[in-house]
Amino acid sequence: MQTEFDVVVVGAGINGLAAACYLQRAGLAVAVVERRNECGPFALTEDIFGAGVPVDTHAGVCFLTMSPVWADLDLDSFGLDLVIPEIPAGTIWKDGSNLLYSYDPAKTHAAFSRHSEKDADTFSRLVAAVQSNSVEILERVVFSQPSDEGLDYIWSLGELVGFSPADFKSMNAFEMVDLLYENERVKMSLLGGAAINTFGDVAEKGEGALMQLLAMTVTLGIPRGGMHHLVHSLVRCFRHHGGTLLFNAPVEKVTFAGGRPDGVVLSADSPYPELEIRARHAVNLHVSPPLALEMLGERRLEQADPGLWRRMKDWDMTGHCAFTSYVLFDRVPEWKSASWDPDVARCAFPLRAWDSWEHAKLSFQLAKNEELFGMAADVGEMYNLGAVDPTRLGPKGQSVVVYEVEYPVNLRRYGGVKAWDDRELTDRLHEAHVEDLRAMIAGFDERRVADSYTTPVDNWRRNPSAVYGHELGGDCSGGQWYQGRMPSRADIEGLYFSQGVWPASLTHLGNGYVTACAMGEDLGVRQQDWWTNRPAERFFERLMK
Amino acid sequence: MKGSNSNDYDVIIVGAGPNGLCCGAYLAAAGARVAVLEKYVETGGGLVTQELSGFRLNHHAVYMLLAELMPPVSELDLASRGVAFARPARQAAFLYEGGHSITLALDPAESQRSIEALSLGDGSRFRRMADEMAQMCERFLVPATYFPPIPPIEQTELLENSDELGKRMAAFSEMTPREVIADYGFEDPRVEAAFLYLACVFGLDPDEGGLGFLVPIYVHRLLNNSIVRGGSHQLSSALRRGLEEHGGDVITGCAARSLLTEGGRVVGVLAADGREFRARAVVSTLNPEQTFTGLAAGCELPVHFKQVAEQWEWEHTSMFIVNSGIVGEAPRYEGYDKSVDEALMVVMGYQSPEDVVAHYAAASAGEARADAGHASVPSLFDPLQSPAHVPLGPVHALRWETWAPYDRPWGEEAAGFAESCMQTWQRYAPNLAEANCRVRVHWSPHDIAEHLATMKRGSIKHGAYSSLQMGFNRPLPECSSNRTPLAGLYVGGASTHPGGMVIMGPGYNCSRVVAADLGIQLPWEEPEMVAAAKRSGYLSDEAVEEMP
């Protein structure tokens, strides 16, 4: 058995795999070691109802469309088939109205006009200004290392939407939409879109403004058949180029020689007990900072790099974490708001927004105070993928709506993190989601077949790296934002990270990409004709078709 | 898709279960160009492990009777591809009324002491049985698993002309499982019930004649039982890795529809999606109905091959399995000896052999009973099988398993039946009532048939074990040695000698036959255990008979 490689990647999350694919394709010998018996612990497609309906139980939409990875690794040829929905997203209110976003600007303008002509004009103008710069913005802000120049560039983007760098930098998302728009629905919809973005906290200065702006660059696709096909395509790509992937291989520790990491040792519990796997050039820890710290050894890191040790030791994983409800219907459900705009039936990813702009502002404070029920189901992401991908339907046409809400994880007022295992509390929260869906879906009770949910702690159980269920490798705000995130490249030679780094983890695979770039440069394999830095290129090609 | 440039192969194998992957891995390692076609997206067949919320749910196979004895494990170097077995020191416990129990361990002396505490005289009877059955397994039954089948008369002759052990095995062949166990003369019906359960739990009819020779393999190996670290699926992953590392292709989501023939010879497979795969040999690991009246529907075969769909006897019972993941302590069997808590299989609900027979008969007759069965906690022996990294209390993966009939309206009844099973378990282990159940998935016989399409009517071994369907007769005398009357077509699934239960005998034997016919040199010697069985006169190359 081969136990010596150029690079060892710890953790077969989608970003770890993406990094591994780049390096393997660039000619290095790469091993990925994974604790679980499959890859992609948050890119899951599971038949949770046993009804033959594939449910994406965590990540529901694929942002790979924004990313250079899709084209560079040619994932289409490894079995990834992205459906590009005509109406990717929208907002649905309980009073029966909606606001839908289309890849056709005229359609989006018409949808906005139903709420406010003036706001429709403003949005069209701003989107055009931002989107015509999308490739550059994504390249410089999302798919590259944070830097001082990058930060200056970020603040300069305010000019695209009419603000000076100084104003943009000191503005949160609420202020920005308040200044730009007049209609409450429009404001709530735009804020909702930014809030689910993971490039920072909408309520924070600067971060919030950037999130609002980046929301206009976001594009998405739906992996036909289920999100897990993304994982399969990455695995096929990695193996096709000769990569080695070990399952059930929990890493006990990283080993060092001459001050640099030279491999990993697997746990005694693994089927390869205490196996040593050598890394000639580099180790990439694609695990969250608390786990990475354990593998590196606190004392060693404190001596080798006190700054990094302090950052990892104090790393905050307690932010917002997903509580997801799933409802199985006997067919693709019909939204009540179809009477407002029938296109809602074809919307893949509608959001449920707040009931008022005042409450929207309040709910962020409620979240910070961990007042669970004050904010229950305030803004929810809904995935109605049966509407755009017929392979998601069950044998009798059944379809699932996924409803995901981010909640604070600590719950001190309910007894701490373990409250997430309290069935009574979680049933109540799930019921609040169900109530919300009932208000938005016609014939809800007649059409509902079954329902279920997963809590942040369930997410932690399925993804050991996702401490507290955190999806982003740790909070992405304040001291952990942009340059405050984990470095891709540690000061210790040969040590790399791809979780907790900038940009925050998403299905655009930016974490893996940025770290692969750093490693590729350091190991002298970055120059490859297929390795572009052209985000969204394949998406625009597809859109033109 | 990238990875397969051409659809021309030396060997195409239909079905990526343990036998298909095993056969393919051998042939690929010997240099053949191999493709395995699999109808489902995932490979492994019955080696299925689903991870939900960090709990590993082994929905079908979990106990590895032959574990490291299987030649592929060493010959294909599965250890370096991630296969390791956990073998608990305490193997099986049997709970009886009034707080009585026995615990059987790897160490027969410990088992003997436990039995003696219940029934003094039965301890030494157990030792006699255990020693004899161990000998039978090691010297004949396990070697015979990796050797072509010998016609029944010749096999009986060989055994009768060998030594005392051989004569005893020949005698067993005439007996029912119940008679074999009764032959050891246990005084206490509870002890007898324990061994009858071990003999029959995986679908052996206690009163079926001519199958007694299978009893030692079940009883002895269920007392030397293992689970796969990381979950059963890891075993199939390792086979697949070996196959792919040697250039073999595994093509998933590809159902085989029919055989391609030219001049009466099988030359490939047509897939349901219209793709054609061509090869010098095609191996079907499907059940006889799927192979002979499905794939080979348009081929020239003797008429009785085509009648197999009507004549083939599926198993009389299937299994109902409930897997769950809990936050809570492992089951503590209140009022029972502490050793029970540490056993791999904990059997509940049988006081006498009649209880075992009655439960089996009820299941065969279409009655579902949740008041007896056996339970396991895989996470006790393999920490990878539950998400212990979350520090919010202990977590465990639980499994309940019981006989169940296929003919039930499981669509309506399964959830309630699963609940009744868990209540039975709770009656013995009351602390389970306090556990916080995070995930639970049950597989009824209908789910088995749906998820594992070769297991028609939930038949876990692709067809009943009966003297007419075992050994040389499995599935038919003309093809139990893997070749069929149709040139280029081979059979190598659980419906072929020696049968199911993740022992990989069919896949192993089939790889030898295909290699010989294609002129491929296999770089492995005959296993020493097989050579020894020949020296003892139990097996013989001359007795292996090819049907014309």
PDB file of N, CA, C and O in Angstrom, chain A residues 1 35-37 46 74 77-79 232 236 240 246-248 250 269 271-272 417-418 420-421 423 455 457-458 460-462 464, chain B residues 1-3 49 51-56 80-82 84 229-230 234 241 327 383-384 386-387 389-392 395 436-438:
ATOM      1  N   MET A   1       0.843  -1.198   0.000  1.00  0.00           N
ATOM      2  CA  MET A   1       0.000   0.000   0.000  1.00  0.00           C
ATOM      3  C   MET A   1       0.875   1.245   0.000  1.00  0.00           C
ATOM      4  O   MET A   1       1.832   1.334   0.752  1.00  0.00           O
ATOM      5  N   ARG A  35     -12.588  10.668   7.831  1.00  0.00           N
ATOM      6  CA  ARG A  35     -13.050   9.906   8.985  1.00  0.00           C
ATOM      7  C   ARG A  35     -14.308   9.094   8.673  1.00  0.00           C
ATOM      8  O   ARG A  35     -14.509   7.997   9.153  1.00  0.00           O
ATOM      9  N   ARG A  36     -15.193   9.681   7.883  1.00  0.00           N
ATOM     10  CA  ARG A  36     -16.485   9.038   7.628  1.00  0.00           C
ATOM     11  C   ARG A  36     -16.330   7.940   6.556  1.00  0.00           C
ATOM     12  O   ARG A  36     -15.249   7.739   6.039  1.00  0.00           O
ATOM     13  N   ASN A  37     -17.432   7.257   6.283  1.00  0.00           N
ATOM     14  CA  ASN A  37     -17.318   6.242   5.232  1.00  0.00           C
ATOM     15  C   ASN A  37     -17.815   6.763   3.890  1.00  0.00           C
ATOM     16  O   ASN A  37     -18.053   6.008   2.979  1.00  0.00           O
ATOM     17  N   GLU A  46     -30.216  12.314   0.688  1.00  0.00           N
ATOM     18  CA  GLU A  46     -30.627  11.145   1.476  1.00  0.00           C
ATOM     19  C   GLU A  46     -32.125  10.909   1.297  1.00  0.00           C
ATOM     20  O   GLU A  46     -32.903  11.861   1.264  1.00  0.00           O
ATOM     21  N   ASP A  74     -13.612  20.574 -15.011  1.00  0.00           N
ATOM     22  CA  ASP A  74     -14.511  19.991 -16.011  1.00  0.00           C
ATOM     23  C   ASP A  74     -15.447  18.968 -15.362  1.00  0.00           C
ATOM     24  O   ASP A  74     -15.541  17.818 -15.796  1.00  0.00           O
ATOM     25  N   SER A  77     -17.965  16.567 -17.104  1.00  0.00           N
ATOM     26  CA  SER A  77     -17.580  15.304 -17.731  1.00  0.00           C
ATOM     27  C   SER A  77     -17.408  14.204 -16.691  1.00  0.00           C
ATOM     28  O   SER A  77     -17.189  13.049 -17.041  1.00  0.00           O
ATOM     29  N   PHE A  78     -17.503  14.569 -15.411  1.00  0.00           N
ATOM     30  CA  PHE A  78     -17.448  13.529 -14.367  1.00  0.00           C
ATOM     31  C   PHE A  78     -18.832  13.295 -13.756  1.00  0.00           C
ATOM     32  O   PHE A  78     -18.960  12.804 -12.638  1.00  0.00           O
ATOM     33  N   GLY A  79     -19.853  13.716 -14.464  1.00  0.00           N
ATOM     34  CA  GLY A  79     -21.211  13.335 -14.059  1.00  0.00           C
ATOM     35  C   GLY A  79     -21.997  14.408 -13.340  1.00  0.00           C
ATOM     36  O   GLY A  79     -23.097  14.138 -12.845  1.00  0.00           O
ATOM     37  N   HIS A 232     -19.888  13.093  -5.886  1.00  0.00           N
ATOM     38  CA  HIS A 232     -19.478  11.979  -6.755  1.00  0.00           C
ATOM     39  C   HIS A 232     -18.601  12.485  -7.905  1.00  0.00           C
ATOM     40  O   HIS A 232     -17.631  11.845  -8.271  1.00  0.00           O
ATOM     41  N   ARG A 236     -14.857  11.235  -8.628  1.00  0.00           N
ATOM     42  CA  ARG A 236     -14.478  10.644  -9.917  1.00  0.00           C
ATOM     43  C   ARG A 236     -13.316  11.402 -10.545  1.00  0.00           C
ATOM     44  O   ARG A 236     -12.382  10.813 -11.081  1.00  0.00           O
ATOM     45  N   HIS A 240      -9.847   9.808 -11.276  1.00  0.00           N
ATOM     46  CA  HIS A 240      -9.461   9.777 -12.683  1.00  0.00           C
ATOM     47  C   HIS A 240      -8.027  10.281 -12.859  1.00  0.00           C
ATOM     48  O   HIS A 240      -7.260   9.760 -13.666  1.00  0.00           O
ATOM     49  N   LEU A 246      -8.881   7.607   1.229  1.00  0.00           N
ATOM     50  CA  LEU A 246      -9.095   6.608   2.285  1.00  0.00           C
ATOM     51  C   LEU A 246     -10.302   6.999   3.130  1.00  0.00           C
ATOM     52  O   LEU A 246     -10.370   8.112   3.638  1.00  0.00           O
ATOM     53  N   PHE A 247     -11.219   6.048   3.292  1.00  0.00           N
ATOM     54  CA  PHE A 247     -12.371   6.268   4.166  1.00  0.00           C
ATOM     55  C   PHE A 247     -12.108   5.654   5.541  1.00  0.00           C
ATOM     56  O   PHE A 247     -11.232   4.822   5.699  1.00  0.00           O
ATOM     57  N   ASN A 248     -12.961   6.017   6.491  1.00  0.00           N
ATOM     58  CA  ASN A 248     -12.841   5.488   7.855  1.00  0.00           C
ATOM     59  C   ASN A 248     -11.420   5.671   8.369  1.00  0.00           C
ATOM     60  O   ASN A 248     -10.857   4.775   8.993  1.00  0.00           O
ATOM     61  N   PRO A 250      -9.792   8.269  10.524  1.00  0.00           N
ATOM     62  CA  PRO A 250      -9.665   9.448  11.383  1.00  0.00           C
ATOM     63  C   PRO A 250      -8.206   9.738  11.716  1.00  0.00           C
ATOM     64  O   PRO A 250      -7.446   8.811  12.016  1.00  0.00           O
ATOM     65  N   ASP A 269      -8.392   3.398  16.360  1.00  0.00           N
ATOM     66  CA  ASP A 269      -9.724   2.840  16.091  1.00  0.00           C
ATOM     67  C   ASP A 269      -9.972   2.579  14.612  1.00  0.00           C
ATOM     68  O   ASP A 269     -10.956   1.964  14.252  1.00  0.00           O
ATOM     69  N   PRO A 271      -9.582   1.273  10.652  1.00  0.00           N
ATOM     70  CA  PRO A 271      -9.199  -0.011  10.057  1.00  0.00           C
ATOM     71  C   PRO A 271      -7.723  -0.046   9.646  1.00  0.00           C
ATOM     72  O   PRO A 271      -7.223  -1.107   9.278  1.00  0.00           O
ATOM     73  N   TYR A 272      -7.063   1.120   9.697  1.00  0.00           N
ATOM     74  CA  TYR A 272      -5.628   1.167   9.441  1.00  0.00           C
ATOM     75  C   TYR A 272      -4.981   1.662  10.736  1.00  0.00           C
ATOM     76  O   TYR A 272      -4.530   2.802  10.801  1.00  0.00           O
ATOM     77  N   VAL A 417     -26.201  24.026  24.811  1.00  0.00           N
ATOM     78  CA  VAL A 417     -26.199  23.328  23.518  1.00  0.00           C
ATOM     79  C   VAL A 417     -27.024  22.043  23.566  1.00  0.00           C
ATOM     80  O   VAL A 417     -27.670  21.657  22.593  1.00  0.00           O
ATOM     81  N   LYS A 418     -27.028  21.396  24.726  1.00  0.00           N
ATOM     82  CA  LYS A 418     -27.717  20.101  24.780  1.00  0.00           C
ATOM     83  C   LYS A 418     -29.235  20.246  24.611  1.00  0.00           C
ATOM     84  O   LYS A 418     -29.924  19.262  24.348  1.00  0.00           O
ATOM     85  N   TRP A 420     -30.551  21.239  22.147  1.00  0.00           N
ATOM     86  CA  TRP A 420     -30.855  20.800  20.774  1.00  0.00           C
ATOM     87  C   TRP A 420     -31.207  19.323  20.715  1.00  0.00           C
ATOM     88  O   TRP A 420     -31.682  18.838  19.697  1.00  0.00           O
ATOM     89  N   ASP A 421     -30.943  18.590  21.790  1.00  0.00           N
ATOM     90  CA  ASP A 421     -31.375  17.188  21.849  1.00  0.00           C
ATOM     91  C   ASP A 421     -32.703  17.035  22.585  1.00  0.00           C
ATOM     92  O   ASP A 421     -33.176  15.914  22.793  1.00  0.00           O
ATOM     93  N   ARG A 423     -36.285  16.932  22.608  1.00  0.00           N
ATOM     94  CA  ARG A 423     -37.309  16.710  21.591  1.00  0.00           C
ATOM     95  C   ARG A 423     -38.461  17.714  21.725  1.00  0.00           C
ATOM     96  O   ARG A 423     -39.008  18.185  20.725  1.00  0.00           O
ATOM     97  N   THR A 455     -31.330  19.142  13.563  1.00  0.00           N
ATOM     98  CA  THR A 455     -30.922  20.268  14.406  1.00  0.00           C
ATOM     99  C   THR A 455     -29.438  20.556  14.170  1.00  0.00           C
ATOM    100  O   THR A 455     -28.734  19.744  13.562  1.00  0.00           O
ATOM    101  N   VAL A 457     -27.135  20.244  16.248  1.00  0.00           N
ATOM    102  CA  VAL A 457     -26.327  19.181  16.867  1.00  0.00           C
ATOM    103  C   VAL A 457     -26.361  17.900  16.017  1.00  0.00           C
ATOM    104  O   VAL A 457     -25.365  17.180  15.932  1.00  0.00           O
ATOM    105  N   ASP A 458     -27.490  17.644  15.362  1.00  0.00           N
ATOM    106  CA  ASP A 458     -27.512  16.533  14.394  1.00  0.00           C
ATOM    107  C   ASP A 458     -26.450  16.784  13.323  1.00  0.00           C
ATOM    108  O   ASP A 458     -25.752  15.864  12.888  1.00  0.00           O
ATOM    109  N   TRP A 460     -23.711  18.466  13.643  1.00  0.00           N
ATOM    110  CA  TRP A 460     -22.394  18.232  14.261  1.00  0.00           C
ATOM    111  C   TRP A 460     -22.118  16.734  14.303  1.00  0.00           C
ATOM    112  O   TRP A 460     -21.013  16.278  14.041  1.00  0.00           O
ATOM    113  N   ARG A 461     -23.163  15.963  14.608  1.00  0.00           N
ATOM    114  CA  ARG A 461     -22.958  14.509  14.665  1.00  0.00           C
ATOM    115  C   ARG A 461     -22.580  13.960  13.298  1.00  0.00           C
ATOM    116  O   ARG A 461     -21.788  13.036  13.185  1.00  0.00           O
ATOM    117  N   ARG A 462     -23.164  14.518  12.250  1.00  0.00           N
ATOM    118  CA  ARG A 462     -22.821  13.931  10.961  1.00  0.00           C
ATOM    119  C   ARG A 462     -21.558  14.509  10.371  1.00  0.00           C
ATOM    120  O   ARG A 462     -20.976  13.932   9.460  1.00  0.00           O
ATOM    121  N   PRO A 464     -18.088  15.777  11.892  1.00  0.00           N
ATOM    122  CA  PRO A 464     -17.274  16.014  13.092  1.00  0.00           C
ATOM    123  C   PRO A 464     -16.562  17.364  13.047  1.00  0.00           C
ATOM    124  O   PRO A 464     -16.276  17.957  14.083  1.00  0.00           O
TER     125      PRO A 464
ATOM    126  N   MET B   1     -18.633   9.340 -19.998  1.00  0.00           N
ATOM    127  CA  MET B   1     -17.929   9.751 -18.776  1.00  0.00           C
ATOM    128  C   MET B   1     -16.453   9.384 -18.861  1.00  0.00           C
ATOM    129  O   MET B   1     -16.105   8.360 -19.423  1.00  0.00           O
ATOM    130  N   LYS B   2     -15.634  10.226 -18.282  1.00  0.00           N
ATOM    131  CA  LYS B   2     -14.206   9.950 -18.322  1.00  0.00           C
ATOM    132  C   LYS B   2     -13.891   8.660 -17.572  1.00  0.00           C
ATOM    133  O   LYS B   2     -14.529   8.339 -16.596  1.00  0.00           O
ATOM    134  N   GLY B   3     -12.902   7.976 -17.968  1.00  0.00           N
ATOM    135  CA  GLY B   3     -12.506   6.781 -17.237  1.00  0.00           C
ATOM    136  C   GLY B   3     -12.733   5.518 -18.053  1.00  0.00           C
ATOM    137  O   GLY B   3     -12.036   4.543 -17.884  1.00  0.00           O
ATOM    138  N   THR B  49     -24.101   0.429   4.212  1.00  0.00           N
ATOM    139  CA  THR B  49     -24.008   1.195   5.453  1.00  0.00           C
ATOM    140  C   THR B  49     -24.443   2.612   5.134  1.00  0.00           C
ATOM    141  O   THR B  49     -23.847   3.270   4.288  1.00  0.00           O
ATOM    142  N   GLU B  51     -24.993   6.385   6.582  1.00  0.00           N
ATOM    143  CA  GLU B  51     -24.641   7.218   7.728  1.00  0.00           C
ATOM    144  C   GLU B  51     -25.686   8.312   7.842  1.00  0.00           C
ATOM    145  O   GLU B  51     -25.849   9.129   6.953  1.00  0.00           O
ATOM    146  N   LEU B  52     -26.415   8.308   8.953  1.00  0.00           N
ATOM    147  CA  LEU B  52     -27.406   9.355   9.201  1.00  0.00           C
ATOM    148  C   LEU B  52     -27.062  10.018  10.524  1.00  0.00           C
ATOM    149  O   LEU B  52     -26.929   9.335  11.545  1.00  0.00           O
ATOM    150  N   SER B  53     -26.936  11.336  10.482  1.00  0.00           N
ATOM    151  CA  SER B  53     -26.551  12.094  11.679  1.00  0.00           C
ATOM    152  C   SER B  53     -25.365  11.451  12.397  1.00  0.00           C
ATOM    153  O   SER B  53     -25.305  11.440  13.625  1.00  0.00           O
ATOM    154  N   GLY B  54     -24.454  10.894  11.636  1.00  0.00           N
ATOM    155  CA  GLY B  54     -23.239  10.337  12.218  1.00  0.00           C
ATOM    156  C   GLY B  54     -23.392   8.922  12.742  1.00  0.00           C
ATOM    157  O   GLY B  54     -22.434   8.341  13.235  1.00  0.00           O
ATOM    158  N   PHE B  55     -24.583   8.369  12.671  1.00  0.00           N
ATOM    159  CA  PHE B  55     -24.777   6.978  13.092  1.00  0.00           C
ATOM    160  C   PHE B  55     -24.677   6.094  11.857  1.00  0.00           C
ATOM    161  O   PHE B  55     -25.282   6.384  10.835  1.00  0.00           O
ATOM    162  N   ARG B  56     -23.916   5.022  11.972  1.00  0.00           N
ATOM    163  CA  ARG B  56     -23.774   4.102  10.842  1.00  0.00           C
ATOM    164  C   ARG B  56     -24.891   3.070  10.941  1.00  0.00           C
ATOM    165  O   ARG B  56     -24.951   2.320  11.923  1.00  0.00           O
ATOM    166  N   SER B  80      -4.876  -3.587   3.500  1.00  0.00           N
ATOM    167  CA  SER B  80      -4.258  -2.318   3.138  1.00  0.00           C
ATOM    168  C   SER B  80      -5.249  -1.412   2.417  1.00  0.00           C
ATOM    169  O   SER B  80      -4.982  -0.246   2.189  1.00  0.00           O
ATOM    170  N   ARG B  81      -6.395  -1.962   2.063  1.00  0.00           N
ATOM    171  CA  ARG B  81      -7.429  -1.118   1.456  1.00  0.00           C
ATOM    172  C   ARG B  81      -8.526  -0.802   2.471  1.00  0.00           C
ATOM    173  O   ARG B  81      -9.630  -0.396   2.102  1.00  0.00           O
ATOM    174  N   GLY B  82      -8.227  -1.029   3.729  1.00  0.00           N
ATOM    175  CA  GLY B  82      -9.117  -0.519   4.773  1.00  0.00           C
ATOM    176  C   GLY B  82     -10.065  -1.515   5.398  1.00  0.00           C
ATOM    177  O   GLY B  82     -11.008  -1.123   6.063  1.00  0.00           O
ATOM    178  N   ALA B  84     -10.767  -4.053   8.256  1.00  0.00           N
ATOM    179  CA  ALA B  84     -10.353  -4.622   9.541  1.00  0.00           C
ATOM    180  C   ALA B  84     -11.627  -5.079  10.231  1.00  0.00           C
ATOM    181  O   ALA B  84     -12.688  -4.482  10.046  1.00  0.00           O
ATOM    182  N   ARG B 229     -15.017  -2.962  10.686  1.00  0.00           N
ATOM    183  CA  ARG B 229     -14.774  -1.628  11.248  1.00  0.00           C
ATOM    184  C   ARG B 229     -15.196  -0.553  10.247  1.00  0.00           C
ATOM    185  O   ARG B 229     -14.847  -0.621   9.074  1.00  0.00           O
ATOM    186  N   GLY B 230     -15.951   0.402  10.764  1.00  0.00           N
ATOM    187  CA  GLY B 230     -16.425   1.483   9.908  1.00  0.00           C
ATOM    188  C   GLY B 230     -17.764   1.162   9.253  1.00  0.00           C
ATOM    189  O   GLY B 230     -18.347   2.015   8.617  1.00  0.00           O
ATOM    190  N   GLN B 234     -17.603  -0.914   4.148  1.00  0.00           N
ATOM    191  CA  GLN B 234     -16.160  -0.776   3.981  1.00  0.00           C
ATOM    192  C   GLN B 234     -15.571  -1.996   3.260  1.00  0.00           C
ATOM    193  O   GLN B 234     -14.600  -1.868   2.509  1.00  0.00           O
ATOM    194  N   ARG B 241     -12.050  -0.842  -4.569  1.00  0.00           N
ATOM    195  CA  ARG B 241     -10.791  -0.123  -4.731  1.00  0.00           C
ATOM    196  C   ARG B 241      -9.754  -1.006  -5.389  1.00  0.00           C
ATOM    197  O   ARG B 241      -9.038  -0.597  -6.296  1.00  0.00           O
ATOM    198  N   VAL B 327     -28.937   8.885  21.639  1.00  0.00           N
ATOM    199  CA  VAL B 327     -28.109   9.536  22.648  1.00  0.00           C
ATOM    200  C   VAL B 327     -28.539   8.892  23.955  1.00  0.00           C
ATOM    201  O   VAL B 327     -29.695   9.016  24.364  1.00  0.00           O
ATOM    202  N   PRO B 383     -15.907   2.146  17.551  1.00  0.00           N
ATOM    203  CA  PRO B 383     -16.282   3.538  17.865  1.00  0.00           C
ATOM    204  C   PRO B 383     -16.645   4.357  16.623  1.00  0.00           C
ATOM    205  O   PRO B 383     -17.338   5.363  16.746  1.00  0.00           O
ATOM    206  N   LEU B 384     -16.178   3.925  15.443  1.00  0.00           N
ATOM    207  CA  LEU B 384     -16.488   4.701  14.242  1.00  0.00           C
ATOM    208  C   LEU B 384     -17.981   4.673  13.904  1.00  0.00           C
ATOM    209  O   LEU B 384     -18.447   5.477  13.110  1.00  0.00           O
ATOM    210  N   SER B 386     -20.610   5.329  15.670  1.00  0.00           N
ATOM    211  CA  SER B 386     -21.500   6.348  16.238  1.00  0.00           C
ATOM    212  C   SER B 386     -20.716   7.639  16.437  1.00  0.00           C
ATOM    213  O   SER B 386     -19.495   7.614  16.541  1.00  0.00           O
ATOM    214  N   PRO B 387     -21.412   8.781  16.462  1.00  0.00           N
ATOM    215  CA  PRO B 387     -20.729  10.081  16.462  1.00  0.00           C
ATOM    216  C   PRO B 387     -20.265  10.507  17.852  1.00  0.00           C
ATOM    217  O   PRO B 387     -20.774  11.479  18.414  1.00  0.00           O
ATOM    218  N   HIS B 389     -17.849  12.069  18.769  1.00  0.00           N
ATOM    219  CA  HIS B 389     -17.103  13.333  18.865  1.00  0.00           C
ATOM    220  C   HIS B 389     -17.935  14.458  19.470  1.00  0.00           C
ATOM    221  O   HIS B 389     -17.383  15.473  19.854  1.00  0.00           O
ATOM    222  N   VAL B 390     -19.247  14.293  19.538  1.00  0.00           N
ATOM    223  CA  VAL B 390     -20.076  15.357  20.135  1.00  0.00           C
ATOM    224  C   VAL B 390     -20.205  15.088  21.638  1.00  0.00           C
ATOM    225  O   VAL B 390     -20.736  14.064  22.044  1.00  0.00           O
ATOM    226  N   PRO B 391     -19.685  15.989  22.444  1.00  0.00           N
ATOM    227  CA  PRO B 391     -19.600  15.698  23.887  1.00  0.00           C
ATOM    228  C   PRO B 391     -20.896  15.990  24.627  1.00  0.00           C
ATOM    229  O   PRO B 391     -20.910  16.694  25.622  1.00  0.00           O
ATOM    230  N   LEU B 392     -21.994  15.457  24.141  1.00  0.00           N
ATOM    231  CA  LEU B 392     -23.275  15.690  24.808  1.00  0.00           C
ATOM    232  C   LEU B 392     -23.875  14.365  25.234  1.00  0.00           C
ATOM    233  O   LEU B 392     -25.036  14.084  24.999  1.00  0.00           O
ATOM    234  N   VAL B 395     -23.360   8.001  22.813  1.00  0.00           N
ATOM    235  CA  VAL B 395     -24.188   7.748  21.629  1.00  0.00           C
ATOM    236  C   VAL B 395     -23.964   6.306  21.186  1.00  0.00           C
ATOM    237  O   VAL B 395     -22.855   5.781  21.332  1.00  0.00           O
ATOM    238  N   ASN B 436     -32.578   8.907  23.978  1.00  0.00           N
ATOM    239  CA  ASN B 436     -33.110   9.891  23.049  1.00  0.00           C
ATOM    240  C   ASN B 436     -32.782   9.389  21.636  1.00  0.00           C
ATOM    241  O   ASN B 436     -31.634   9.404  21.221  1.00  0.00           O
ATOM    242  N   CYS B 437     -33.803   8.926  20.956  1.00  0.00           N
ATOM    243  CA  CYS B 437     -33.581   8.338  19.639  1.00  0.00           C
ATOM    244  C   CYS B 437     -33.442   9.448  18.603  1.00  0.00           C
ATOM    245  O   CYS B 437     -34.361  10.230  18.410  1.00  0.00           O
ATOM    246  N   ARG B 438     -32.301   9.528  17.947  1.00  0.00           N
ATOM    247  CA  ARG B 438     -32.080  10.597  16.954  1.00  0.00           C
ATOM    248  C   ARG B 438     -32.443  10.148  15.545  1.00  0.00           C
ATOM    249  O   ARG B 438     -32.904  10.946  14.744  1.00  0.00           O
TER     250      ARG B 438
END
